[in-house]
CSV table of C-alpha atoms and ligand atoms in Angstrom, one decimal:
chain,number,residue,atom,x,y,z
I,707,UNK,CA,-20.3,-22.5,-24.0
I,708,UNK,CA,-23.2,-21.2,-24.0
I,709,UNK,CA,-25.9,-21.1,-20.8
I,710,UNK,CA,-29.5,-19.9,-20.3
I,711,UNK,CA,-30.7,-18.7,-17.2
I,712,UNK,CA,-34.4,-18.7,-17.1
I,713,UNK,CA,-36.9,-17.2,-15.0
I,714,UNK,CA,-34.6,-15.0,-12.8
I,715,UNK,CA,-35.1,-11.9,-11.2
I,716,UNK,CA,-32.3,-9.7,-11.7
I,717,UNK,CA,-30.7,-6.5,-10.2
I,718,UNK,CA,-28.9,-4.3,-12.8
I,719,UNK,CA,-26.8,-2.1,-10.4
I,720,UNK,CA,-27.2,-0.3,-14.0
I,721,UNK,CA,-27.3,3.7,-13.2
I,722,UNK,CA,-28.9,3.9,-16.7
I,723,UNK,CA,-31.4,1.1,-16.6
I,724,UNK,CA,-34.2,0.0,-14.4
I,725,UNK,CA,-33.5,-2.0,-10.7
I,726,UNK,CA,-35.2,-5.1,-11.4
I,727,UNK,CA,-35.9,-6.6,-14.1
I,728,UNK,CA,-38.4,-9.7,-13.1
I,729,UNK,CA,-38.8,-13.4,-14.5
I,730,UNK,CA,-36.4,-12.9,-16.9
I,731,UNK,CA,-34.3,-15.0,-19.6
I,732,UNK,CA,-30.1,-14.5,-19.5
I,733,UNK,CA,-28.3,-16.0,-21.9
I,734,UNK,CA,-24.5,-16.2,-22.1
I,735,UNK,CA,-22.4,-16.9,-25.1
I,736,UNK,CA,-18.9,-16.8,-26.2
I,737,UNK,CA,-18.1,-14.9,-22.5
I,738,UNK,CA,-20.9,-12.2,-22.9
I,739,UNK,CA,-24.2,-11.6,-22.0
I,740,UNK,CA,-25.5,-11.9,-25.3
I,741,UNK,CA,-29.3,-11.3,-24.1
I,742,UNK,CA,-32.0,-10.6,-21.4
I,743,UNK,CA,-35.8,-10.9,-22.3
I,744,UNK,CA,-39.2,-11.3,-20.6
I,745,UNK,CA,-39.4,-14.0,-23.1
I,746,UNK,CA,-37.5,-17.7,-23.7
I,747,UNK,CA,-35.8,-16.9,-27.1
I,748,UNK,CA,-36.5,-19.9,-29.0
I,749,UNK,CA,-33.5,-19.7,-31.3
I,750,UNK,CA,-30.8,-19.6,-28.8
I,751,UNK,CA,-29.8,-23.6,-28.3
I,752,UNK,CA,-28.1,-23.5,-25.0
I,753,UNK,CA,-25.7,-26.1,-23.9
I,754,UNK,CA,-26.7,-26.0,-19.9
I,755,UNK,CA,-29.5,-24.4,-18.5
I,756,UNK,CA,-29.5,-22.9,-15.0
I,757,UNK,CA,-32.8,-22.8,-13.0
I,758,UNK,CA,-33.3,-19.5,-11.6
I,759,UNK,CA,-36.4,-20.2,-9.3
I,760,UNK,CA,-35.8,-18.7,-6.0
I,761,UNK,CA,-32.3,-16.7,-6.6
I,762,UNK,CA,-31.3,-13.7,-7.5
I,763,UNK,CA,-28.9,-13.0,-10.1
I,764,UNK,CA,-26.3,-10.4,-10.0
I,765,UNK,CA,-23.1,-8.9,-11.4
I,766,UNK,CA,-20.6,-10.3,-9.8
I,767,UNK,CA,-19.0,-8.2,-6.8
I,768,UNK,CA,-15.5,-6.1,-7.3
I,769,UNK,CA,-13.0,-6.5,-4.6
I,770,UNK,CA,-11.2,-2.9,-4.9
I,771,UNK,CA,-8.7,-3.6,-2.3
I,772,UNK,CA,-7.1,-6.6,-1.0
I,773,UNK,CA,-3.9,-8.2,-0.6
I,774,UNK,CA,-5.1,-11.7,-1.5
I,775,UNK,CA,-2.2,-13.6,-0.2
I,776,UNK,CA,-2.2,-12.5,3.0
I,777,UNK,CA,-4.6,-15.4,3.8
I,778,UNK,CA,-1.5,-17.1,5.0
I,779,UNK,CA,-1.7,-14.6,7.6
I,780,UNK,CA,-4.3,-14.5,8.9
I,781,UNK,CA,-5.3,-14.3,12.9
I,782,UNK,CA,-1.7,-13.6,13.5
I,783,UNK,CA,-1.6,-10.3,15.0
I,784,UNK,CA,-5.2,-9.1,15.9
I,785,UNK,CA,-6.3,-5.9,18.5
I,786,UNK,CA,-3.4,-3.9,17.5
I,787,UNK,CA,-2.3,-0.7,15.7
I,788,UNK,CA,-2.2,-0.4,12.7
I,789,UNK,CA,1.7,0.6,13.2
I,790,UNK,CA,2.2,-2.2,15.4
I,791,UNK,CA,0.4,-4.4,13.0
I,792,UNK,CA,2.5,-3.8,10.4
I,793,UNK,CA,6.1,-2.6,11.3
I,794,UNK,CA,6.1,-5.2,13.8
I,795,UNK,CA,4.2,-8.0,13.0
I,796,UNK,CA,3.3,-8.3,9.2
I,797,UNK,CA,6.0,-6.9,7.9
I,798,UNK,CA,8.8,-9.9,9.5
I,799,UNK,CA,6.4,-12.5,9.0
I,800,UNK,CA,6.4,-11.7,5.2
I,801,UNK,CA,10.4,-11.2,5.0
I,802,UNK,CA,9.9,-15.1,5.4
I,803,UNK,CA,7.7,-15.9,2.8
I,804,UNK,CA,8.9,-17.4,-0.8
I,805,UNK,CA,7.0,-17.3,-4.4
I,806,UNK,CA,5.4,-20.6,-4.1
I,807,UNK,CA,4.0,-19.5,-0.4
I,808,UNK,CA,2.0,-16.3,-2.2
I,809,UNK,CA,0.6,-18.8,-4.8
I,810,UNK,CA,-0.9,-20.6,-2.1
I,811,UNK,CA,-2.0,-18.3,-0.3
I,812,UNK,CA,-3.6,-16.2,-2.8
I,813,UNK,CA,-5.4,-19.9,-3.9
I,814,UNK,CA,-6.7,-19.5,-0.8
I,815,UNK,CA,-7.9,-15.9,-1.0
I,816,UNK,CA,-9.4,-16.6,-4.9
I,817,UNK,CA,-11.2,-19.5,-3.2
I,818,UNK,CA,-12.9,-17.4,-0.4
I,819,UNK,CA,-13.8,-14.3,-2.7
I,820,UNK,CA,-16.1,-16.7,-5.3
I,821,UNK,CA,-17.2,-18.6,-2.6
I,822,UNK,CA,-18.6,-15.1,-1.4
I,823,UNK,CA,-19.5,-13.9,-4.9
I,824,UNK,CA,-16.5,-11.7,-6.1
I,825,UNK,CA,-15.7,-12.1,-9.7
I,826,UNK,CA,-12.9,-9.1,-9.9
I,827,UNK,CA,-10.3,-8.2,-7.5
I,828,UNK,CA,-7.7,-5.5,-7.1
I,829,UNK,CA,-4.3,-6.3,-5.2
I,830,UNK,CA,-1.4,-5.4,-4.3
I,831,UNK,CA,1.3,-7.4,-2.9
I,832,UNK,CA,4.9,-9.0,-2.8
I,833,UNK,CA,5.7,-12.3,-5.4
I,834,UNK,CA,2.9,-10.8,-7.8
I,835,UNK,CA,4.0,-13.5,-10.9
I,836,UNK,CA,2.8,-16.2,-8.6
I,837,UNK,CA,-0.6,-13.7,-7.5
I,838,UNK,CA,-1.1,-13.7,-11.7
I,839,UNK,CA,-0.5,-17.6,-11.6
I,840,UNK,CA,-3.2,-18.1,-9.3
I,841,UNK,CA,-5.8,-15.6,-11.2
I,842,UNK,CA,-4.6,-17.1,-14.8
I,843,UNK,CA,-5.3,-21.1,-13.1
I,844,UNK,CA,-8.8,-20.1,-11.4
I,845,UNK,CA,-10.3,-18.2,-14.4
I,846,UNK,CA,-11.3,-15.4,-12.0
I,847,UNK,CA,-10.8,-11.4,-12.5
I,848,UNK,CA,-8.4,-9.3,-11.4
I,849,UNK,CA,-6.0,-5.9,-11.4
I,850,UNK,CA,-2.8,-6.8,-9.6
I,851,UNK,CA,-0.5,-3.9,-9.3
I,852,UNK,CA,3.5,-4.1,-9.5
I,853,UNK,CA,5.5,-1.9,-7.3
I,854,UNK,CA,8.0,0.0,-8.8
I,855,UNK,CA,10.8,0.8,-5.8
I,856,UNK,CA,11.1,-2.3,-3.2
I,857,UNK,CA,11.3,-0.4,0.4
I,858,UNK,CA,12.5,-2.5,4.2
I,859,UNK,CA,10.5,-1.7,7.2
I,860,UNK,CA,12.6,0.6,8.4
I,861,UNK,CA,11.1,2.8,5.3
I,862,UNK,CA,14.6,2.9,3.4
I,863,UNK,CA,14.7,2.1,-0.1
I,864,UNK,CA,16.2,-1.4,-1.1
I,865,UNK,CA,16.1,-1.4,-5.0
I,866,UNK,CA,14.9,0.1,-8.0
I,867,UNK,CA,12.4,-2.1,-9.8
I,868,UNK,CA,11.8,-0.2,-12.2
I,869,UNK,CA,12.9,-2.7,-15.3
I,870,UNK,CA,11.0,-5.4,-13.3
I,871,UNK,CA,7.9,-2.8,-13.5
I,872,UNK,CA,8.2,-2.9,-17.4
I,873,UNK,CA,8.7,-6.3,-17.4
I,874,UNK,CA,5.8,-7.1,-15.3
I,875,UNK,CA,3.4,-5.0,-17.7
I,876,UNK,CA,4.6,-7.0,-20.6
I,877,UNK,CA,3.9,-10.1,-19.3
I,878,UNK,CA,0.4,-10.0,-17.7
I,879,UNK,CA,-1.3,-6.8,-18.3
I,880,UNK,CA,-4.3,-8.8,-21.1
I,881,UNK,CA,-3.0,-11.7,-20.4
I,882,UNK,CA,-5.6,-14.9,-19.1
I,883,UNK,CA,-8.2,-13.9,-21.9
I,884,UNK,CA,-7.8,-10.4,-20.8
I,885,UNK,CA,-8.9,-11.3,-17.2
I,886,UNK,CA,-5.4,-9.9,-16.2
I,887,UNK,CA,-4.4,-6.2,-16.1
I,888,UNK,CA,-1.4,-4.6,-14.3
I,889,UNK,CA,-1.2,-1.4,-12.4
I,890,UNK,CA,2.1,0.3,-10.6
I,891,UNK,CA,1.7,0.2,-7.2
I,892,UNK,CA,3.0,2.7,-4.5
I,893,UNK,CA,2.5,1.1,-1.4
I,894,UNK,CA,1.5,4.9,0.7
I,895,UNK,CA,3.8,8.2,0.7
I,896,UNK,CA,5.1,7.2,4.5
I,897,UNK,CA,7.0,4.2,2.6
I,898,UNK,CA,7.9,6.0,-0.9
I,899,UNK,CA,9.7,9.5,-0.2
I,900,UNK,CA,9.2,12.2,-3.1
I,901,UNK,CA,11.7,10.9,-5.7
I,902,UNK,CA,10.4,7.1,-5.8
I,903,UNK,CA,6.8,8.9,-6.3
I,904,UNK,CA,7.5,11.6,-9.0
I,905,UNK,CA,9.4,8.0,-10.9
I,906,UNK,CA,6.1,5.7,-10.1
I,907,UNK,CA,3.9,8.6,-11.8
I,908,UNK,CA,6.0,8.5,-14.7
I,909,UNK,CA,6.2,4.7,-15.1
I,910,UNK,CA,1.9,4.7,-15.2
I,911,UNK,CA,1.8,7.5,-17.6
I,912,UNK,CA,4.2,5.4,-19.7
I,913,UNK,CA,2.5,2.0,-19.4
I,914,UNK,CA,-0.8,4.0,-19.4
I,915,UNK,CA,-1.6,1.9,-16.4
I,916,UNK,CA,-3.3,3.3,-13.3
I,917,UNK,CA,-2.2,3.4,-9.6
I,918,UNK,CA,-2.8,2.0,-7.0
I,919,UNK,CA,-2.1,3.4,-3.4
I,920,UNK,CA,-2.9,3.0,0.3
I,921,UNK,CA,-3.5,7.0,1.1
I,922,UNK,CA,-5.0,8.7,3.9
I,923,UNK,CA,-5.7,5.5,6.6
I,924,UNK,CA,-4.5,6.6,9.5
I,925,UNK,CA,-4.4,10.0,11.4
I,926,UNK,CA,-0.7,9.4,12.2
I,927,UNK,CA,-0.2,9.0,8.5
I,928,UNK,CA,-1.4,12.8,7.7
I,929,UNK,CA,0.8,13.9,10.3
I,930,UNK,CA,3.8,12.0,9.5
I,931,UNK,CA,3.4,13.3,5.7
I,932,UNK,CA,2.8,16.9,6.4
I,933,UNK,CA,6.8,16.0,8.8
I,934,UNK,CA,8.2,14.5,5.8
I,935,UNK,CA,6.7,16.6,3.2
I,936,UNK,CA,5.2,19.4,4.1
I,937,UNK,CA,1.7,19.0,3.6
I,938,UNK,CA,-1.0,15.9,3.4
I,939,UNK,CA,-0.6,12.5,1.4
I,940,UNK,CA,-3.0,13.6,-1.3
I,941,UNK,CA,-1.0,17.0,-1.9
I,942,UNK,CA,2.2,15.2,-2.3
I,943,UNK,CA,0.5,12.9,-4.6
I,944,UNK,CA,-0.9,16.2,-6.6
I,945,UNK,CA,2.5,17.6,-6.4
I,946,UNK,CA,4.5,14.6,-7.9
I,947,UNK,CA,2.3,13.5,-10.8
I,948,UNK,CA,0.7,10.3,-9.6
I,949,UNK,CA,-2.5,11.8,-9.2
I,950,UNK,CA,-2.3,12.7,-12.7
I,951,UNK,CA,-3.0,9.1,-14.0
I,952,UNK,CA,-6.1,7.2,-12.5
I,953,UNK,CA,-6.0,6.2,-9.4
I,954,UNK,CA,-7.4,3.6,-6.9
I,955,UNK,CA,-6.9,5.1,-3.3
I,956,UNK,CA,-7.3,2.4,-0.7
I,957,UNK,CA,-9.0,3.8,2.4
I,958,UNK,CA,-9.2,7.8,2.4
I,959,UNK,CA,-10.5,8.1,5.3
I,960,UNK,CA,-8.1,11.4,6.7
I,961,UNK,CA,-9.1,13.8,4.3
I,962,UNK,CA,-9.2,17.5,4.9
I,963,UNK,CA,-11.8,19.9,2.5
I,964,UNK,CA,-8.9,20.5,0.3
I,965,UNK,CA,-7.9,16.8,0.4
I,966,UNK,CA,-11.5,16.2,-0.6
I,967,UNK,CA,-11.5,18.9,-3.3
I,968,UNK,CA,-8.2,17.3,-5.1
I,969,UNK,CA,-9.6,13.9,-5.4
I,970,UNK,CA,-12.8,15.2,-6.9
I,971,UNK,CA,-11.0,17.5,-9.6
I,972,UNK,CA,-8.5,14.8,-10.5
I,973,UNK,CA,-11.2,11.8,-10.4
I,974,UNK,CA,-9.5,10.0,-7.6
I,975,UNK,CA,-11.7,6.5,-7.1
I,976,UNK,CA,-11.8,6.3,-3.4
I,977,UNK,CA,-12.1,2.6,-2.1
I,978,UNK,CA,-13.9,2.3,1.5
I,979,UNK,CA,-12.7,-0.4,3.6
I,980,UNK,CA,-14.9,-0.4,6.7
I,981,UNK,CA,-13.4,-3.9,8.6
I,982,UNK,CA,-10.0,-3.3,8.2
I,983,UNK,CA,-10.5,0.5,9.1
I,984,UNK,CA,-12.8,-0.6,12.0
I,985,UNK,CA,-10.4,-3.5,13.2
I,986,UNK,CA,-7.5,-1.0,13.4
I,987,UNK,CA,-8.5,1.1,15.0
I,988,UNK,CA,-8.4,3.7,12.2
I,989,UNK,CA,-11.5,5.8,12.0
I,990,UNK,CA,-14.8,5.7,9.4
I,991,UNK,CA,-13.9,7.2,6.4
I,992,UNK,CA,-16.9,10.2,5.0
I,993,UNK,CA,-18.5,8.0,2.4
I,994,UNK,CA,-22.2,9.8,2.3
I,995,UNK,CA,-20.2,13.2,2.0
I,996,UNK,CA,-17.9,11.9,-0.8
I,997,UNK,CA,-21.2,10.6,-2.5
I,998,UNK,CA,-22.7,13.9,-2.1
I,999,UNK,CA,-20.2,15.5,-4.0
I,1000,UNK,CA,-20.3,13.5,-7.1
I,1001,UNK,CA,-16.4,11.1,-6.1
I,1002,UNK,CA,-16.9,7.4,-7.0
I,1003,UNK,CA,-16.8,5.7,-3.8
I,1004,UNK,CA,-16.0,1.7,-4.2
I,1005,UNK,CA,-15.6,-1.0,-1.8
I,1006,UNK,CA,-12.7,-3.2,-0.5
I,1007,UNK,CA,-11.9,-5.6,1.9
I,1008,UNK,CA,-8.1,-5.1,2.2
I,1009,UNK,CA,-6.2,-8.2,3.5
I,1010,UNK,CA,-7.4,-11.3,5.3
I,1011,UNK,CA,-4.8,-10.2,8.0
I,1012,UNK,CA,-6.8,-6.6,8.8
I,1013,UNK,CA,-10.3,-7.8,8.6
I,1014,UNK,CA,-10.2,-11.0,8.9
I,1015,UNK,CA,-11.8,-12.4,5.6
I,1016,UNK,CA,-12.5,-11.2,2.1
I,1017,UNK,CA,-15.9,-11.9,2.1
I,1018,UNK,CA,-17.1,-8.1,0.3
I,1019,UNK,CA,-21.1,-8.8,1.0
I,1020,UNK,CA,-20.1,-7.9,4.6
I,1021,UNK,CA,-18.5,-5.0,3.4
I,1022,UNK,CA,-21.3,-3.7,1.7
I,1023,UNK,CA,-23.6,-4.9,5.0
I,1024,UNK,CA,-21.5,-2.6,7.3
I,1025,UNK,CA,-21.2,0.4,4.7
I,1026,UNK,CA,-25.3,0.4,4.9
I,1027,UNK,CA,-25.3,0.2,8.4
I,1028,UNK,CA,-22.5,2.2,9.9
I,1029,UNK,CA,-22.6,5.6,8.0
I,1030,UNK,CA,-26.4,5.5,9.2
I,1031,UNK,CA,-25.1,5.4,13.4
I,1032,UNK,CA,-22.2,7.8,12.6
I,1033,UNK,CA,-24.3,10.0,11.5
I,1034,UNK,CA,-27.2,9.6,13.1
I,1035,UNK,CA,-29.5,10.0,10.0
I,1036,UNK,CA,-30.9,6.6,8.1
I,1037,UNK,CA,-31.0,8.2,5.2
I,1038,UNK,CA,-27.7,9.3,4.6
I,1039,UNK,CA,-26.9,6.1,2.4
I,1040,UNK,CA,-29.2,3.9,0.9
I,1041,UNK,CA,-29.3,-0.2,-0.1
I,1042,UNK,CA,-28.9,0.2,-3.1
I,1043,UNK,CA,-25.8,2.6,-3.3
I,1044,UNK,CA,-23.8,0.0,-1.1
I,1045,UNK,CA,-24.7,-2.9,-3.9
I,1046,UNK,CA,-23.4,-0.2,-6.8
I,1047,UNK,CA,-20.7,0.5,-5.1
I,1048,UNK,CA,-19.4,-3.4,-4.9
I,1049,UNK,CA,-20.1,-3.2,-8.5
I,1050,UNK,CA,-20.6,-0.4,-11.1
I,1051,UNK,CA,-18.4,1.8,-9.0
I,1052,UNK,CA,-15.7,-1.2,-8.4
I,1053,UNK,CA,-15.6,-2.0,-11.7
I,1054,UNK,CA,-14.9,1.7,-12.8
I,1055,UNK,CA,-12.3,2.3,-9.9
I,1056,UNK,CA,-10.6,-0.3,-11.9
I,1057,UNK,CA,-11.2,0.8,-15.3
I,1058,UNK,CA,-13.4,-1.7,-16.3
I,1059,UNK,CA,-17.0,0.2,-16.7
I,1060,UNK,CA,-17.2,-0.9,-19.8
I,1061,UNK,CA,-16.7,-4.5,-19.6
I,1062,UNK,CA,-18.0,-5.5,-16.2
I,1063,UNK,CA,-20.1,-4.1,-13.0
I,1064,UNK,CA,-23.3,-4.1,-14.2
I,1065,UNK,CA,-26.0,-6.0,-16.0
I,1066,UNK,CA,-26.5,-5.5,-19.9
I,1067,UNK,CA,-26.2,-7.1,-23.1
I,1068,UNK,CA,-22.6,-7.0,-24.5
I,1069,UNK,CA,-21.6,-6.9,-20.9
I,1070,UNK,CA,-18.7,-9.5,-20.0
I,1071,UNK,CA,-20.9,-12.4,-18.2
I,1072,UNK,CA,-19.6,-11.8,-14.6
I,1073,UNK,CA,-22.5,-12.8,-12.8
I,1074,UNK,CA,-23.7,-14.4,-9.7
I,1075,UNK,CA,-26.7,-16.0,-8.4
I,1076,UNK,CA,-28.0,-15.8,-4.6
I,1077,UNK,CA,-30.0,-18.7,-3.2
I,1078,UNK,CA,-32.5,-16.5,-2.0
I,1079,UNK,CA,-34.6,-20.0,-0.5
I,1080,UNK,CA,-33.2,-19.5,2.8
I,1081,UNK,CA,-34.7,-18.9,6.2
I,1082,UNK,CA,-33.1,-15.7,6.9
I,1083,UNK,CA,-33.9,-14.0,3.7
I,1084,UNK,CA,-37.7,-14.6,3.7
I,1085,UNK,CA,-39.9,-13.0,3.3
I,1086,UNK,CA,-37.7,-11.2,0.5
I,1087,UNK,CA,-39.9,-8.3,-0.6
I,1088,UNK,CA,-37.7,-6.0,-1.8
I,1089,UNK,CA,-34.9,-7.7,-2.8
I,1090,UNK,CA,-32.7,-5.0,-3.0
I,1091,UNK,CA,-32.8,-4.7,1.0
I,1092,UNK,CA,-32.5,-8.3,1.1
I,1093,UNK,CA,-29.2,-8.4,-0.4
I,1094,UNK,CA,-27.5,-5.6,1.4
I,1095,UNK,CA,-29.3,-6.2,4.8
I,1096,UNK,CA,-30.0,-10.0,5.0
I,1097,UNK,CA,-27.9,-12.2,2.8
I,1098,UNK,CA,-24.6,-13.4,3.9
I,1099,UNK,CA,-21.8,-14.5,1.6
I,1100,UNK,CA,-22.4,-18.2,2.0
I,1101,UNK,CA,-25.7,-17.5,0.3
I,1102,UNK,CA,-23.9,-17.3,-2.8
I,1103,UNK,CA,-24.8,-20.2,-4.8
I,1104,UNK,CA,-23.2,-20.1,-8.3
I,1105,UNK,CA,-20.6,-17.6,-10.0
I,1106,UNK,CA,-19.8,-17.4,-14.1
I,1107,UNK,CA,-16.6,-15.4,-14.7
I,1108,UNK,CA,-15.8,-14.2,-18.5
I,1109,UNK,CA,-18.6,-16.8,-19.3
I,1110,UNK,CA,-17.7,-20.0,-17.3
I,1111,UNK,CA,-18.8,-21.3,-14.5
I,1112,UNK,CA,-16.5,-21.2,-11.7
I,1113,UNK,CA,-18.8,-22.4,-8.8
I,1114,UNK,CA,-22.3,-23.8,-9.0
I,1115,UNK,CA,-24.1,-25.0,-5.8
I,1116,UNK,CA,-21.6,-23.9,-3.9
I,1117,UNK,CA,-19.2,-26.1,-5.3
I,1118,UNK,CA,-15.7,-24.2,-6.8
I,1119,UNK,CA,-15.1,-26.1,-10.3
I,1120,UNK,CA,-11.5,-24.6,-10.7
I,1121,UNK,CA,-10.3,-24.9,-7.3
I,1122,UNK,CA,-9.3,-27.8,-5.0
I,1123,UNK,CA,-10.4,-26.4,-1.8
I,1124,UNK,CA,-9.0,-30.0,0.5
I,1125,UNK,CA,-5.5,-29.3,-1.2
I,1126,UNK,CA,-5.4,-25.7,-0.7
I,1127,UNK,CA,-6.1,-25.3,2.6
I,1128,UNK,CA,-3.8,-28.1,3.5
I,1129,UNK,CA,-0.7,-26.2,1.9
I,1130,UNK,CA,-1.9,-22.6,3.7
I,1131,UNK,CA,-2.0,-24.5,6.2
I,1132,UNK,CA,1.9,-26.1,6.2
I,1133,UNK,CA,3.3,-22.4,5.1
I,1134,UNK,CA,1.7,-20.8,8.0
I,1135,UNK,CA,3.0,-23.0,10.4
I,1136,UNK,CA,6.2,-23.0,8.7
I,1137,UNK,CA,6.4,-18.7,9.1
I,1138,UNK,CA,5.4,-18.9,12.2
I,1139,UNK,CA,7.6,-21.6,13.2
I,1140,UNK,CA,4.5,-23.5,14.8
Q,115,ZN,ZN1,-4.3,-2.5,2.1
């Protein structure tokens, strides 16, 4: 299909381009942006057109982090640790839940983050066939990440899954038009002990896939590594090979100097998760320092059960906000870097610079359009500032993923919203026994 976008203001979150580009001309074909001009280009014969009067047009946001599934979840265990929260409350509730449950569920999640304007997302989670399911049946993006070992809560290790790993890769990694690739997941070092991590390490260099990892989220989890291991959660990492593939670490926000020098020398993509981390309780991690020193700093909403939504422009609202009070200096992170880093620095925490994250020709057409026409957004001025400071995720109006469109006016075109929450719905009752 091909679709023309006329007179649209666009922001690039391109570190090699301009901002803005003005009144412009996008068109889309074959699942690429195949041009932008100042210009209508008479030859190209589009078969929709998409009024871009009043809106914004972006690339579409990157979810680093989540746990899409945990939807199901959600509002079940608030105002706790994070300890409590998951040893003792997420942890049984999702012993309960079956294949068909995550499919759901992660429906549910899919739904939310286009509705919201994310067009990629990275999770990790249990049942991931029926996670790919649900990304191959919306047409949305996504990195979903296999675990090699299977642990209990009590942290001891049920089974090897390592053939499943393999397996996994086979399966999905390119699959859904190549809107599908696989990672190996390792949940955190306080679950996996040094063996299962020196394995995991070697199953990514194998499958040349990257890693993904919750490190560094809580203070108890520095202290409980340098118990078990003798020294921090990145160093054990360093030790046993896993930081020797690339690696999306969830949270980071413990990190000693020498922490902060090893995940700088071996490329580490940090992702920052301010909800969750603020909802539990588990500190503000040093994103304008991290910055500073040249680490690619994405952003994440982790699961619906820690935050309590996916929606990732509040993400990027609270990383331009609360860096500024920490810190007590306004200028320690600016609009703009929070917008890059739900986008050009998402996309290449998952490997994807050079398909998606920013605006360009040859670019994969992720792209989403803000109704800017709203009350609360005018007068827009700079619209830069509107977007990190003023819009909300509702403002969202239509999202095109590898060239389709997945949601215009609001509307999901791939999703039945009515059914899908009704099922959530049924399967949280049912875990909860409600
Ligand atoms: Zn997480």
């Amino acid at each position: 299909m091909k679709i023309l976008i006329e007179n649209i203001d666009i922001i690039t979150c391109d570190y090699n381009s301009e901002d803005i580009i003005k009144n412009a001309f996008l068109g889309i074909e074959g699942g690429y942006i195949s041009f932008i001009s100042r210009t209508k280009n008479e030859e190209f014969k589009p078969d929709y057109v998409i009024n871009g009067k009043n809106k914004i047009l972006m690339p579409g946001l990157v979810n680093a982090h989540t746990h899409c599934a945990m939807t199901i979840l959600r509002n079940c265990a608030d105002d706790v640790s994070l300890h409590e929260w998951l040893f003792n409350n997420i942890f049984p509730a999702e012993a309960k839940m079956e294949p068909e449950d995550v499919y759901w569920g992660s429906l549910l999640g899919i739904a939310e983050m286009i509705k919201s304007g994310t067009t990629t997302f990275a999770d990790m989670y249990l049942h991931m066939d029926e996670v790919a399911r649900a990304v191959s049946d919306t047409g949305i993006r996504a990195n979903l990440s296999k675990s090699p070992w299977k642990f209990d809560a009590s942290k001891k290790r049920l089974a090897n899954q390592m053939s499943d790993c393999f397996e996994y890769y086979k399966k999905w990694n390119n699959s859904a038009n190549g809107r599908i690739k696989v990672s190996v997941e390792i949940h955190s070092v306080y679950l996996f002990d040094e063996e299962s991590l020196c394995s995991s390490a070697q199953i990514a260099k194998e499958l040349d896939a990257r890693i993904h990892i919750h490190m560094l989220e809580t203070l108890r989890e520095r202290e409980e590594s340098i118990e078990k291991y003798g020294m921090s959660p990145v160093e054990i990492c360093l030790k046993t090979g896993v930081l020797d593939v690339p690696v999306i670490a969830a949270h980071c926000v413990h990190l000693s100097k020498k922490d902060i020098e090893i995940i700088k020398e071996k490329g580490v993509n940090v992702v920052h998760n301010p909800s969750s981390n603020l909802k539990l309780g588990s500190g503000i991690a040093r994103v304008p320092e991290l910055l500073s020193k040249g680490i690619n700093v994405s952003l994440g909403t982790d699961g619906a059960a820690s935050n309590n939504n996916l929606n990732i422009i509040e993400e990027i609202h609270l990383t331009a906000m609360i860096h500024k009070g920490v810190n007590m200096d306004p200028t320690c992170i600016n609009a703009y870097e929070c917008l890059k880093m739900a986008t050009v620095n998402s996309s290449k925490a998952l490997g994807l610079e050079r398909e998606i994250g920013y605006i360009k020709e040859g670019m994969k057409a992720d792209v989403i359009l803000f109704d800017m026409n709203k009350t609360h957004i005018c007068p827009i001025n700079n619209p830069i500032s509107a977007i990190a400071y003023c819009v909300q995720g509702s403002d969202v109006d239509t999202v095109i993923i590898d060239g389709n469109i997945v949601m215009e006016k609001g509307q999901l075109t791939t999703i039945d919203e009515e059914k899908v929450k009704y099922e959530v719905k049924r399967i949280s009752k049912k875990i909860f026994n409600l």
